[in-house]
Tab-separated table of C-alpha atoms in Angstrom:
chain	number	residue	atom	x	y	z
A	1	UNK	CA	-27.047	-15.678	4.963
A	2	UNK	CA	-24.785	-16.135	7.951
A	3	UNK	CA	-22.562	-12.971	8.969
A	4	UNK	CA	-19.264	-15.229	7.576
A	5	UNK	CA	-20.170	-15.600	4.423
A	6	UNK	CA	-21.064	-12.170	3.751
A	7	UNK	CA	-18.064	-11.361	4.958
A	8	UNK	CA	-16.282	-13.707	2.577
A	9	UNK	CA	-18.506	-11.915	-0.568
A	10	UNK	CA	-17.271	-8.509	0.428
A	11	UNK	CA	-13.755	-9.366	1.351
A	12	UNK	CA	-13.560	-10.109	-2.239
A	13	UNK	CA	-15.399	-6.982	-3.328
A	14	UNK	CA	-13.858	-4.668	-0.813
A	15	UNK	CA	-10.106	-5.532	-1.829
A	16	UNK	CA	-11.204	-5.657	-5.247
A	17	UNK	CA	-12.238	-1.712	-4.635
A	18	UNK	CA	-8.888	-1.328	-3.198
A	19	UNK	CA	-7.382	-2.983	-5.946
A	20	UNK	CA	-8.848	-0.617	-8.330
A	21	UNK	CA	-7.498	2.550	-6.001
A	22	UNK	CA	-4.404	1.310	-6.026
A	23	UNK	CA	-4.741	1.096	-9.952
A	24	UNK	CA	-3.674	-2.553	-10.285
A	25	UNK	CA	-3.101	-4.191	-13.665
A	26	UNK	CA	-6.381	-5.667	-15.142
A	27	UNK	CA	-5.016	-9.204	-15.195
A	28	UNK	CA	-4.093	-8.948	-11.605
A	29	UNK	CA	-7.187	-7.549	-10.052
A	30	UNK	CA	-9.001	-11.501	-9.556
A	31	UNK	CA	-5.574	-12.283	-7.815
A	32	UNK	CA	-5.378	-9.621	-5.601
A	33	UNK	CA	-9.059	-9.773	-4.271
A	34	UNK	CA	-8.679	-13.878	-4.144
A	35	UNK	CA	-6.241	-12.539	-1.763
A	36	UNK	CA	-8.374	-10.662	0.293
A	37	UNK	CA	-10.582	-13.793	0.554
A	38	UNK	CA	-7.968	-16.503	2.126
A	39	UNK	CA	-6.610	-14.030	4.180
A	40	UNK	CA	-10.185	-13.463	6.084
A	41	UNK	CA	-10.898	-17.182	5.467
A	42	UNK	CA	-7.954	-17.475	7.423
A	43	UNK	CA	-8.910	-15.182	10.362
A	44	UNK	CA	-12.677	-17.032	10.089
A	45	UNK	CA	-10.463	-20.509	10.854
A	46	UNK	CA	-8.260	-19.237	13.624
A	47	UNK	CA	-10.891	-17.216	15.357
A	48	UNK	CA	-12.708	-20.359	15.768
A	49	UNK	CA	-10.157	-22.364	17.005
A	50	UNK	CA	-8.290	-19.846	19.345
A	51	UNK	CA	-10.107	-16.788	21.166
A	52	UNK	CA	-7.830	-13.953	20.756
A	53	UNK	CA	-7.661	-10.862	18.189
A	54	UNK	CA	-3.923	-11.144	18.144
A	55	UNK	CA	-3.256	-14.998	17.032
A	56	UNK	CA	-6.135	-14.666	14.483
A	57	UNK	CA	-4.427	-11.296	12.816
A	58	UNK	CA	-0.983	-12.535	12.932
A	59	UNK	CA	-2.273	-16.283	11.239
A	60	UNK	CA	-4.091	-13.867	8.788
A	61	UNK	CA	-1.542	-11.526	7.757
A	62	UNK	CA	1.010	-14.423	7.511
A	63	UNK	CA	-1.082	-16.437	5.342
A	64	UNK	CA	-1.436	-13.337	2.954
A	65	UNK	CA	2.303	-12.642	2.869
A	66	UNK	CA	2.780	-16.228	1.926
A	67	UNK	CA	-0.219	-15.533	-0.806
A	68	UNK	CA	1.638	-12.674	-2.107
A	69	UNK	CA	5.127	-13.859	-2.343
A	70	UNK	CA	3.698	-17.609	-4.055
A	71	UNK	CA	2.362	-15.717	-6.601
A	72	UNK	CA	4.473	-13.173	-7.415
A	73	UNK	CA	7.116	-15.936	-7.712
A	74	UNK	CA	4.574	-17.134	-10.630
A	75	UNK	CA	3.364	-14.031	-12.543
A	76	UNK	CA	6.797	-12.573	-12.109
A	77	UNK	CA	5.582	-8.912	-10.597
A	78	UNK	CA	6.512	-7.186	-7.421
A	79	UNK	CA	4.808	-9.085	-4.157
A	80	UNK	CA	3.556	-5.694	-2.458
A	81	UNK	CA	1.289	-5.600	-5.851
A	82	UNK	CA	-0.559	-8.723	-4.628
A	83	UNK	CA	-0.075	-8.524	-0.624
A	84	UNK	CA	-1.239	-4.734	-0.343
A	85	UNK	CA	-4.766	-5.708	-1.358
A	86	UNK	CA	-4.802	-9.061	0.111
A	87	UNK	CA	-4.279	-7.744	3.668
A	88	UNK	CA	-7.144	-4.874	3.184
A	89	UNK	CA	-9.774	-6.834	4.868
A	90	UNK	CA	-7.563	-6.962	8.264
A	91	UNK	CA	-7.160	-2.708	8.620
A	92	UNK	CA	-8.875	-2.139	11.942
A	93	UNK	CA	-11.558	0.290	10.783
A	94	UNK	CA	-13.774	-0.570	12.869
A	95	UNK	CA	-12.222	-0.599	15.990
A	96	UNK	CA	-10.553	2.290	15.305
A	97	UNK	CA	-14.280	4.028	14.794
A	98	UNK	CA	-15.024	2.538	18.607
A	99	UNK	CA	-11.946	3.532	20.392
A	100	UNK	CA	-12.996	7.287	19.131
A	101	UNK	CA	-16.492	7.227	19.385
A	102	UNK	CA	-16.280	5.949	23.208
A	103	UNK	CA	-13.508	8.916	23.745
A	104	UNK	CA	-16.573	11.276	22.908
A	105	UNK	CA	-19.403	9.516	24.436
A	106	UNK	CA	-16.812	9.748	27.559
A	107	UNK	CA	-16.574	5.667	28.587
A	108	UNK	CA	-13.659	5.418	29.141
A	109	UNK	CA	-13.396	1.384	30.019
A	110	UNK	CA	-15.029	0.868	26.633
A	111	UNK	CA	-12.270	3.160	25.031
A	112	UNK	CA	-9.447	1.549	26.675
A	113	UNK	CA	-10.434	-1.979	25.532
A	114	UNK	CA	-10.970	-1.122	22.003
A	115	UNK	CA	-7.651	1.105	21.903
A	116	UNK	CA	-6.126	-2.083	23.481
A	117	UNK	CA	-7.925	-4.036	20.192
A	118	UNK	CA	-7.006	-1.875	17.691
A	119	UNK	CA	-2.989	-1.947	18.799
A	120	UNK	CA	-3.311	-5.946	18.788
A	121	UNK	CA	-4.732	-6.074	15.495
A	122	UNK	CA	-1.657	-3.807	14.235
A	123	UNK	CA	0.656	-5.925	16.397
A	124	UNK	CA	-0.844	-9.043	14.900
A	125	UNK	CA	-0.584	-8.062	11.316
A	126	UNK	CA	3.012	-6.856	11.576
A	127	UNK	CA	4.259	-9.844	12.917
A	128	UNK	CA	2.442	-12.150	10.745
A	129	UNK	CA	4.063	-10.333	7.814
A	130	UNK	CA	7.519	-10.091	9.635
A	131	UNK	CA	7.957	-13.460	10.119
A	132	UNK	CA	6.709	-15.128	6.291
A	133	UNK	CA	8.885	-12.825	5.105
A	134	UNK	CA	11.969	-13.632	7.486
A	135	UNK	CA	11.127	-17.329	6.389
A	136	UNK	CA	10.828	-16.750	2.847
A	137	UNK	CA	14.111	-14.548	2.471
A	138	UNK	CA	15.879	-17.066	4.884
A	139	UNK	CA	14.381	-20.034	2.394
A	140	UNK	CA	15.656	-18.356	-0.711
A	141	UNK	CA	19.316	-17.792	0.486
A	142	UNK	CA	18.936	-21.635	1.519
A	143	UNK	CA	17.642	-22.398	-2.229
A	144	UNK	CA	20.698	-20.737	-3.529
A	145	UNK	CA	23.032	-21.790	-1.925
A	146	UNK	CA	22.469	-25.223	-2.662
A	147	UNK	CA	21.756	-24.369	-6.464
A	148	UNK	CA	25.370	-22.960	-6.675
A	149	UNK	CA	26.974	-25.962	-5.251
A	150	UNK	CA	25.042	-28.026	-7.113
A	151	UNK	CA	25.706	-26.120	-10.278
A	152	UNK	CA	29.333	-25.886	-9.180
A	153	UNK	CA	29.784	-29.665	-9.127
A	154	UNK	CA	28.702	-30.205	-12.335
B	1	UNK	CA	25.743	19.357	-24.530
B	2	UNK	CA	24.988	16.799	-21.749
B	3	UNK	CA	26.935	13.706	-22.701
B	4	UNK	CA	25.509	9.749	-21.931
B	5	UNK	CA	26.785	9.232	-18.739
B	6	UNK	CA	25.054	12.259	-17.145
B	7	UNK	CA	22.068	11.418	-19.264
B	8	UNK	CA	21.901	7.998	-17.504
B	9	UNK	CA	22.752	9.238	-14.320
B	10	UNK	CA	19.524	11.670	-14.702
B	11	UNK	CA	17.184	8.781	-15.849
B	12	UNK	CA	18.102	6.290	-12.915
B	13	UNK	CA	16.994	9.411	-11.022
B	14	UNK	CA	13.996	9.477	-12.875
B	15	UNK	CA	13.482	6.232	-12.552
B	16	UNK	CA	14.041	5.663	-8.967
B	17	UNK	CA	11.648	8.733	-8.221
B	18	UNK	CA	8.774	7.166	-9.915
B	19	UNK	CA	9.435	4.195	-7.947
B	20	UNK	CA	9.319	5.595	-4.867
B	21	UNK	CA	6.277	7.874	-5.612
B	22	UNK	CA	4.088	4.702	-7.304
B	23	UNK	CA	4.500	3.079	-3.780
B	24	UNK	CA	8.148	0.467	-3.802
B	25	UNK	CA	9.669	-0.337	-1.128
B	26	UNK	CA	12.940	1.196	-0.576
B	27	UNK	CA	15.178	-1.968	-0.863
B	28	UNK	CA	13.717	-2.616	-4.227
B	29	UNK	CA	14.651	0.675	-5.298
B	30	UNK	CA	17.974	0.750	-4.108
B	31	UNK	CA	18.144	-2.597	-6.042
B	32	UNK	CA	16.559	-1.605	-8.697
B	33	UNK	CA	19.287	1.393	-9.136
B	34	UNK	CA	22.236	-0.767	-8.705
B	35	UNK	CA	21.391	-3.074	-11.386
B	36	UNK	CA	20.581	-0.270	-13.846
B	37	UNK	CA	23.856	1.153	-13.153
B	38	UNK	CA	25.787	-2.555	-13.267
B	39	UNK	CA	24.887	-3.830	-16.468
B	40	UNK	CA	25.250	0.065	-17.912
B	41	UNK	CA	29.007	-0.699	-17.718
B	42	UNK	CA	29.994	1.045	-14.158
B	43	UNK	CA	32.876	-0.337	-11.820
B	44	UNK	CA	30.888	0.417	-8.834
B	45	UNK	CA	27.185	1.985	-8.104
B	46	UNK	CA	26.400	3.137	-4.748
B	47	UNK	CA	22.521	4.112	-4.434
B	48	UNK	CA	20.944	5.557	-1.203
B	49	UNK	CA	17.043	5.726	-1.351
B	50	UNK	CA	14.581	7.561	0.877
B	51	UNK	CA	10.720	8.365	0.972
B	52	UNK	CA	11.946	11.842	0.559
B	53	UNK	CA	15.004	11.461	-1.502
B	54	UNK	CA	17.822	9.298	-4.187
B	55	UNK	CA	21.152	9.941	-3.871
B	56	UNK	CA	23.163	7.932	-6.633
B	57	UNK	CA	27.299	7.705	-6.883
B	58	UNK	CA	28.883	6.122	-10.056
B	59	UNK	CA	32.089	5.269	-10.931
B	60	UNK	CA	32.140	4.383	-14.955
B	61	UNK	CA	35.382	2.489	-16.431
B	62	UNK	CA	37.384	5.147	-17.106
B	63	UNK	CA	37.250	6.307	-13.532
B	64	UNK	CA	35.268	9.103	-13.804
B	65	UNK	CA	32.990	9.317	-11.062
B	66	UNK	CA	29.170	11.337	-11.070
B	67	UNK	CA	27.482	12.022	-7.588
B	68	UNK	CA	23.731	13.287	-8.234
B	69	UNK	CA	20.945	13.936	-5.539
B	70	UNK	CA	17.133	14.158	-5.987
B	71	UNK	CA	14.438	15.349	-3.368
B	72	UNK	CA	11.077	13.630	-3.614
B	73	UNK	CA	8.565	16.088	-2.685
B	74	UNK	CA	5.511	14.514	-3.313
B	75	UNK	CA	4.056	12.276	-1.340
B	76	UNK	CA	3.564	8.478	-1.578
B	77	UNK	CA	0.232	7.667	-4.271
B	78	UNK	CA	-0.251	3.984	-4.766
B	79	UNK	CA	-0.166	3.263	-8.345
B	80	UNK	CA	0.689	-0.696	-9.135
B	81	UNK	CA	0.578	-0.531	-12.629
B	82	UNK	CA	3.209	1.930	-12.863
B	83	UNK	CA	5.231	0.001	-10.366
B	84	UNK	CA	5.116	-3.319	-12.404
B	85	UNK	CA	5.892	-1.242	-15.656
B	86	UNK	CA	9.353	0.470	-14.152
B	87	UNK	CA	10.173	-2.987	-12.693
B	88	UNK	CA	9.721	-4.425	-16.369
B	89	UNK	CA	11.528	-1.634	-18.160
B	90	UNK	CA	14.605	-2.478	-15.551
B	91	UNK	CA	14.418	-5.878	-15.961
B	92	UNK	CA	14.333	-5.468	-20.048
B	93	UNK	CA	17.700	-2.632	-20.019
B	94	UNK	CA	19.452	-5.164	-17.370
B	95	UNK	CA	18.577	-8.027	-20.254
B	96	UNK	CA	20.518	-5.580	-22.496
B	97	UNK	CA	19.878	-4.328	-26.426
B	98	UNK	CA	18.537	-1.087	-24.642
B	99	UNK	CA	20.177	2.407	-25.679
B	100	UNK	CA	20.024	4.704	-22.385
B	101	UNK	CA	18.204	7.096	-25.473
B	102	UNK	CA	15.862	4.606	-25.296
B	103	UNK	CA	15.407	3.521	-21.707
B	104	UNK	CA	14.793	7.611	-21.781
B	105	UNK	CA	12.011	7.374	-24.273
B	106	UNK	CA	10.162	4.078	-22.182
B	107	UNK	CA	10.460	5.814	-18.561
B	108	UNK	CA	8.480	8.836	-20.333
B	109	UNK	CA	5.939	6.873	-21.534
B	110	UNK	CA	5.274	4.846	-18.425
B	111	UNK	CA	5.273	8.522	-16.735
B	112	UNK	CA	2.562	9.599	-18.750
B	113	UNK	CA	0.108	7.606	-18.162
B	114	UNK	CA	-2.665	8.082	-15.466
B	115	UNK	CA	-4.715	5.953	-13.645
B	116	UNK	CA	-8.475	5.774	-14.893
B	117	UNK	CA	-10.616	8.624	-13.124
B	118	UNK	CA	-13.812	6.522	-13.488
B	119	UNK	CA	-12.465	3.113	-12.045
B	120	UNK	CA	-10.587	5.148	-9.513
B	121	UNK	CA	-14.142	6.764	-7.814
B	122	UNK	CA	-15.565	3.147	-8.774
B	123	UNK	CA	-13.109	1.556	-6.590
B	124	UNK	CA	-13.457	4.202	-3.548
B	125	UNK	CA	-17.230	3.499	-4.130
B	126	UNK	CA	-17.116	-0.713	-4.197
B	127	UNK	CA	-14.815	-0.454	-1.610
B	128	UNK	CA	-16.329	1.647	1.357
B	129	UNK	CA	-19.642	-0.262	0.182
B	130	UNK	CA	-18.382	-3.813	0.708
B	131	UNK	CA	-16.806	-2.849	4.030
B	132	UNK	CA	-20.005	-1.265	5.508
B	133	UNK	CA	-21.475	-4.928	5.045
B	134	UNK	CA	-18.592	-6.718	6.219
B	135	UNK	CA	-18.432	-5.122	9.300
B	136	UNK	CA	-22.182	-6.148	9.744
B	137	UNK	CA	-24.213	-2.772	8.429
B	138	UNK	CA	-27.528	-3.810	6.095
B	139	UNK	CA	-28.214	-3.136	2.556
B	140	UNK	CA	-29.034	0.562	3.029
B	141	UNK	CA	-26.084	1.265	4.793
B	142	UNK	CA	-24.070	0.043	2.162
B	143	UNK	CA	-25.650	2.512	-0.389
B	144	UNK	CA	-24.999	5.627	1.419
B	145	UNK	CA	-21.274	4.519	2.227
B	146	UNK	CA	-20.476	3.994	-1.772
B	147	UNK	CA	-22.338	7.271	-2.334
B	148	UNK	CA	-20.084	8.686	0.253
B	149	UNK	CA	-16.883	6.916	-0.947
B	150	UNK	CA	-17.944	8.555	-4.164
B	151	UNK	CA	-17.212	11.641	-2.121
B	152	UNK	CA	-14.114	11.421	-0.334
B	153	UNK	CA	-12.535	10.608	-4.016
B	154	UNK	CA	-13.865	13.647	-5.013
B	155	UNK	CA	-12.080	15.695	-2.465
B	156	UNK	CA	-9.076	13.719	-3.104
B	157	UNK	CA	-8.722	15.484	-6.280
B	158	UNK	CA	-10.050	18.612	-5.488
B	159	UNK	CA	-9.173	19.238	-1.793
B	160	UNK	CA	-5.365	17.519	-2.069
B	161	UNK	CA	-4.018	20.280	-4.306
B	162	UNK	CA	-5.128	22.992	-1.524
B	163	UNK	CA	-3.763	21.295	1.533
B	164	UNK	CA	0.180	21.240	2.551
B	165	UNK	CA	0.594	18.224	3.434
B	166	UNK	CA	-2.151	15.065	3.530
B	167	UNK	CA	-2.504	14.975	7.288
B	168	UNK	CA	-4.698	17.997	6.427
B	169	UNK	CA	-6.007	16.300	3.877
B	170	UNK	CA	-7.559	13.599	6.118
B	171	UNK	CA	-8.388	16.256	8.686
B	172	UNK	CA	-10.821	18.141	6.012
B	173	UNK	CA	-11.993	15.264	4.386
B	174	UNK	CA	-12.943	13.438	7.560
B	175	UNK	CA	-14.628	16.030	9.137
B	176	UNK	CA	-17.006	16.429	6.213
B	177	UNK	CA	-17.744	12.831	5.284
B	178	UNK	CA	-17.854	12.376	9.638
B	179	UNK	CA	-20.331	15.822	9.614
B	180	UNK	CA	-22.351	14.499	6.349
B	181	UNK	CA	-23.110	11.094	7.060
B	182	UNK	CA	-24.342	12.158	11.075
B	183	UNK	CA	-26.776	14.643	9.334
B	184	UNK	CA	-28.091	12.292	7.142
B	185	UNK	CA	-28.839	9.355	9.441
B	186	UNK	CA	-30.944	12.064	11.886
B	187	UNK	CA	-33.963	11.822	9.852
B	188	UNK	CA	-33.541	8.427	8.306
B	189	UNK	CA	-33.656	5.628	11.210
B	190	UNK	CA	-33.009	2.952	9.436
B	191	UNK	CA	-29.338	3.943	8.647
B	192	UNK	CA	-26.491	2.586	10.855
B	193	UNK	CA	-24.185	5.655	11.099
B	194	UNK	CA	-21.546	3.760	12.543
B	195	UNK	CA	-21.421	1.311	10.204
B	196	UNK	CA	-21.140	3.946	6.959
B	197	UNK	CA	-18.373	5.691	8.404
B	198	UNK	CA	-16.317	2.731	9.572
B	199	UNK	CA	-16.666	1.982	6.002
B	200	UNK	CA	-15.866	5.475	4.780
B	201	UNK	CA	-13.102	5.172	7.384
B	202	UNK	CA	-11.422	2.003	5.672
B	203	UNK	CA	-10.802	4.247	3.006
B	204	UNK	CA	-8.589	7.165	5.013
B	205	UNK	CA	-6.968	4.558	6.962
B	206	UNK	CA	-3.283	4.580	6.163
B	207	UNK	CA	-3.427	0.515	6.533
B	208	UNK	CA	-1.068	0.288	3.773
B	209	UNK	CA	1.418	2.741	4.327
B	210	UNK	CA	1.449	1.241	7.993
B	211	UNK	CA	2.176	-2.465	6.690
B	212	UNK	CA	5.105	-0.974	3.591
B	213	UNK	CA	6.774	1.056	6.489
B	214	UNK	CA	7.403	-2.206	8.522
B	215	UNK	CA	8.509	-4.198	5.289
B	216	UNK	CA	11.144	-1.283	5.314
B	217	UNK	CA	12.326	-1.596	9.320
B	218	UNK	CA	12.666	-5.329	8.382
B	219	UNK	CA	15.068	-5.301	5.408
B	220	UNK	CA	17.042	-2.602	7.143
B	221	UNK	CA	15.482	0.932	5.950
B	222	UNK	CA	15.071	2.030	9.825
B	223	UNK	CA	15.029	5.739	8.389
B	224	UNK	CA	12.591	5.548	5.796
B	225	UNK	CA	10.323	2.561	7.831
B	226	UNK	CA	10.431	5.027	10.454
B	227	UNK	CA	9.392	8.222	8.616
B	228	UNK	CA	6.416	6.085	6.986
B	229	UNK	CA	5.558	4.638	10.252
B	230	UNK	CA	5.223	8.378	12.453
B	231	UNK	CA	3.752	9.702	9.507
B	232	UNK	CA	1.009	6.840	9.570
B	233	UNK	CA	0.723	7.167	13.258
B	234	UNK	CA	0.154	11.015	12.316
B	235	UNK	CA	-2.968	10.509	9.809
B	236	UNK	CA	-4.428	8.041	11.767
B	237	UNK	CA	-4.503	10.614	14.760
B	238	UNK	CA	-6.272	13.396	12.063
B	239	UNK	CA	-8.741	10.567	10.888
B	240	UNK	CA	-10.231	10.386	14.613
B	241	UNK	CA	-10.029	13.946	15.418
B	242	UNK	CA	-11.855	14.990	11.938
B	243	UNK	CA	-14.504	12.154	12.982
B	244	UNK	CA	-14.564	13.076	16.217
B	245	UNK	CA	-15.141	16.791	15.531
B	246	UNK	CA	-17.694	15.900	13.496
B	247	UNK	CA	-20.186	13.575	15.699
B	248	UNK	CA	-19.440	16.226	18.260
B	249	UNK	CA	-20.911	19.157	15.908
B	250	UNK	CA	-23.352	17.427	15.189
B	251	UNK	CA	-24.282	16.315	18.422
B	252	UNK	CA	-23.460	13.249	20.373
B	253	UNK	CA	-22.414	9.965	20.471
B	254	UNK	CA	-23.031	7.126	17.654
């Protein structure tokens, strides 16, 4: 089995773990880990067609907000409920473990490059986030506003 | 004798505590608290939320105005269900036919409940398993990270009480899983110890925290984004130096 697809299995299993921490309602849990699974399909996509941590992260993270505030508009719950386990497969564990285990083995170029990761992959996933939900509350006002004047008319 | 309106006042508090503790973002519970108070009856409802405290000013109909204050002492625990419940029971008083008795009775029930113990260590285990195979470790890696999951759960319940505040929380905890695992892949070869505690670390990684506290900068809860956001910065710092600490102790690099 390639690396890709195991990493598609245990996106699903690993945000299904962190759905369970997080105590999620049983009928949400396939949601939130289906989550977990675009939002590294997502990454898979970009990172092929763009080289780059940061454009990867921030197509990632945006695609999850947009997963999280779709459905939440259609099981009627809160959207961090779905979009904090969806976005568990982008937390930077493992370049955070490099940037500290080169501070101790004392390389520093090897530190500095995956400090410089790490704070991309942050950046990435902030902004990716930022901007859906920008769009989304922008989209809404948009939505009512014309549903007023619509319903005005009448 | 407490009359209704300082009864209400008290359960909005209640309320908007839980919310904050089971892991909302501010603006919802500010929003939440207004529309309690609205369809209650009051003129106006001002509500001021932070991670650490609920401040809540209400003027009723007959002009008489309550001011009440609540400090949130502790911290933030992720709990969705609870979340999804308190968002329910506001939605069903703002629908009306709800006594504030009532709403009482509903917010104590939703406070009593606790998550499951045994899908909570389940979780930590299928969680810091998966991730030591997605970030490329083999089979045998993945073992020995559940079985350690299994163990930083344990000292969530057990080594949380003791500790001030959770930075040394992740400090302790960090440090032992860090000083464990290094031990343990000495005599075994086969075992990737890099790989079991990046997926141990996915676990103490305030990723969460880090992504709420920027949903709060963005709708305008600077303060509490802010607080969220240092204090994330803060744990992540204690993660490294309790791993750190502990592949120096036990001798080297990874």
């Amino acid at each position: 089995m390639s690396l890709e697809i195991i990493q598609l299995i245990t996106s699903f299993l690993g945000s299904l773990g962190f759905a369970l921490i997080f105590n999620l309602k049983k009928k949400r849990l396939f949601l939130g880990s289906m989550g977990g699974v675009f939002c590294w399909g997502a990454y898979l996509i970009t990172t092929t067609l763009y080289n780059g941590v940061f454009i990867s992260t921030l197509v990632a993270s945006a695609v999850a907000a947009a997963y999280a505030e779709i459905f939440a508009r259609i099981i009627k719950a809160p959207a961090t409920v779905i979009f904090m386990s969806a976005i568990i497969p982008l937390i930077p564990g493992s370049s955070l473990f490099y940037t500290m285990s080169h501070i101790v083995s004392g390389e520093i170029a090897l530190f500095k490059s995956y400090g410089i990761t790490t704070i991309l992959y942050v950046l990435g996933i902030t902004s990716g986030i930022s901007i859906v939900w920008s769009a989304w509350y922008m989209l809404r006002k948009i939505y009512n506003i014309f549903f007023k004047t619509k319903r005005d008319s009448q | 004798m407490v009359d209704e309106k300082r009864k209400f006042i008290s359960c909005m508090l209640d309320i908007g505590t839980e919310m904050v503790k089971s892991g909302a973002e501010i603006s919802r519970v500010e929003d939440t608290l207004i529309r309690i108070g609205l369809s209650y009856g009051a003129k106006r409802v001002n509500a001021f939320a932070l991670a650490s405290n609920i401040l809540i000013s209400v003027e009723f109909q007959d002009g008489e105005e309550i001011t009440r204050t609540r400090r949130i002492n502790k911290g933030l625990q992720n709990d969705f269900s609870k979340l999804e419940e308190l968002n329910d029971l506001s939605r069903r008083f703002c629908g009306g036919n709800m006594s504030v008795f009532e709403l009482h009775l509903e917010y104590l029930k939703i406070h009593d409940k606790k998550p499951s113990v045994f899908l909570t260590y389940f979780g930590h285990a299928l969680a810091s398993g998966a991730f030591a195979l997605f970030f490329g470790g083999n089979i045998y890696d993945s073992v020995v990270a559940a079985l350690f999951g299994i163990l930083i759960c344990l000292m969530q319940y057990k080594i949380t009480p003791l500790c001030k505040n959770n930075i040394t929380f992740i400090i302790i905890s960090s440090f032992i899983s860090g000083l464990g695992i290094s031990l343990l892949c000495k005599p075994l070869p086969f075992l990737n110890p890099d790989k079991i505690m990046i997926g141990d670390i996915m676990l103490l990684v305030p990723g969460v925290t880090i992504t709420n506290s920027v949903r709060d900068i963005f709708v305008g809860d600077t303060i509490t984004g802010t607080m969220r956001f240092i204090e994330c910065v803060l744990s992540s710092a204690a993660l490294a130096a309790g791993f750190m600490l502990a592949i120096f102790v036990s001798g080297g690099a990874v």
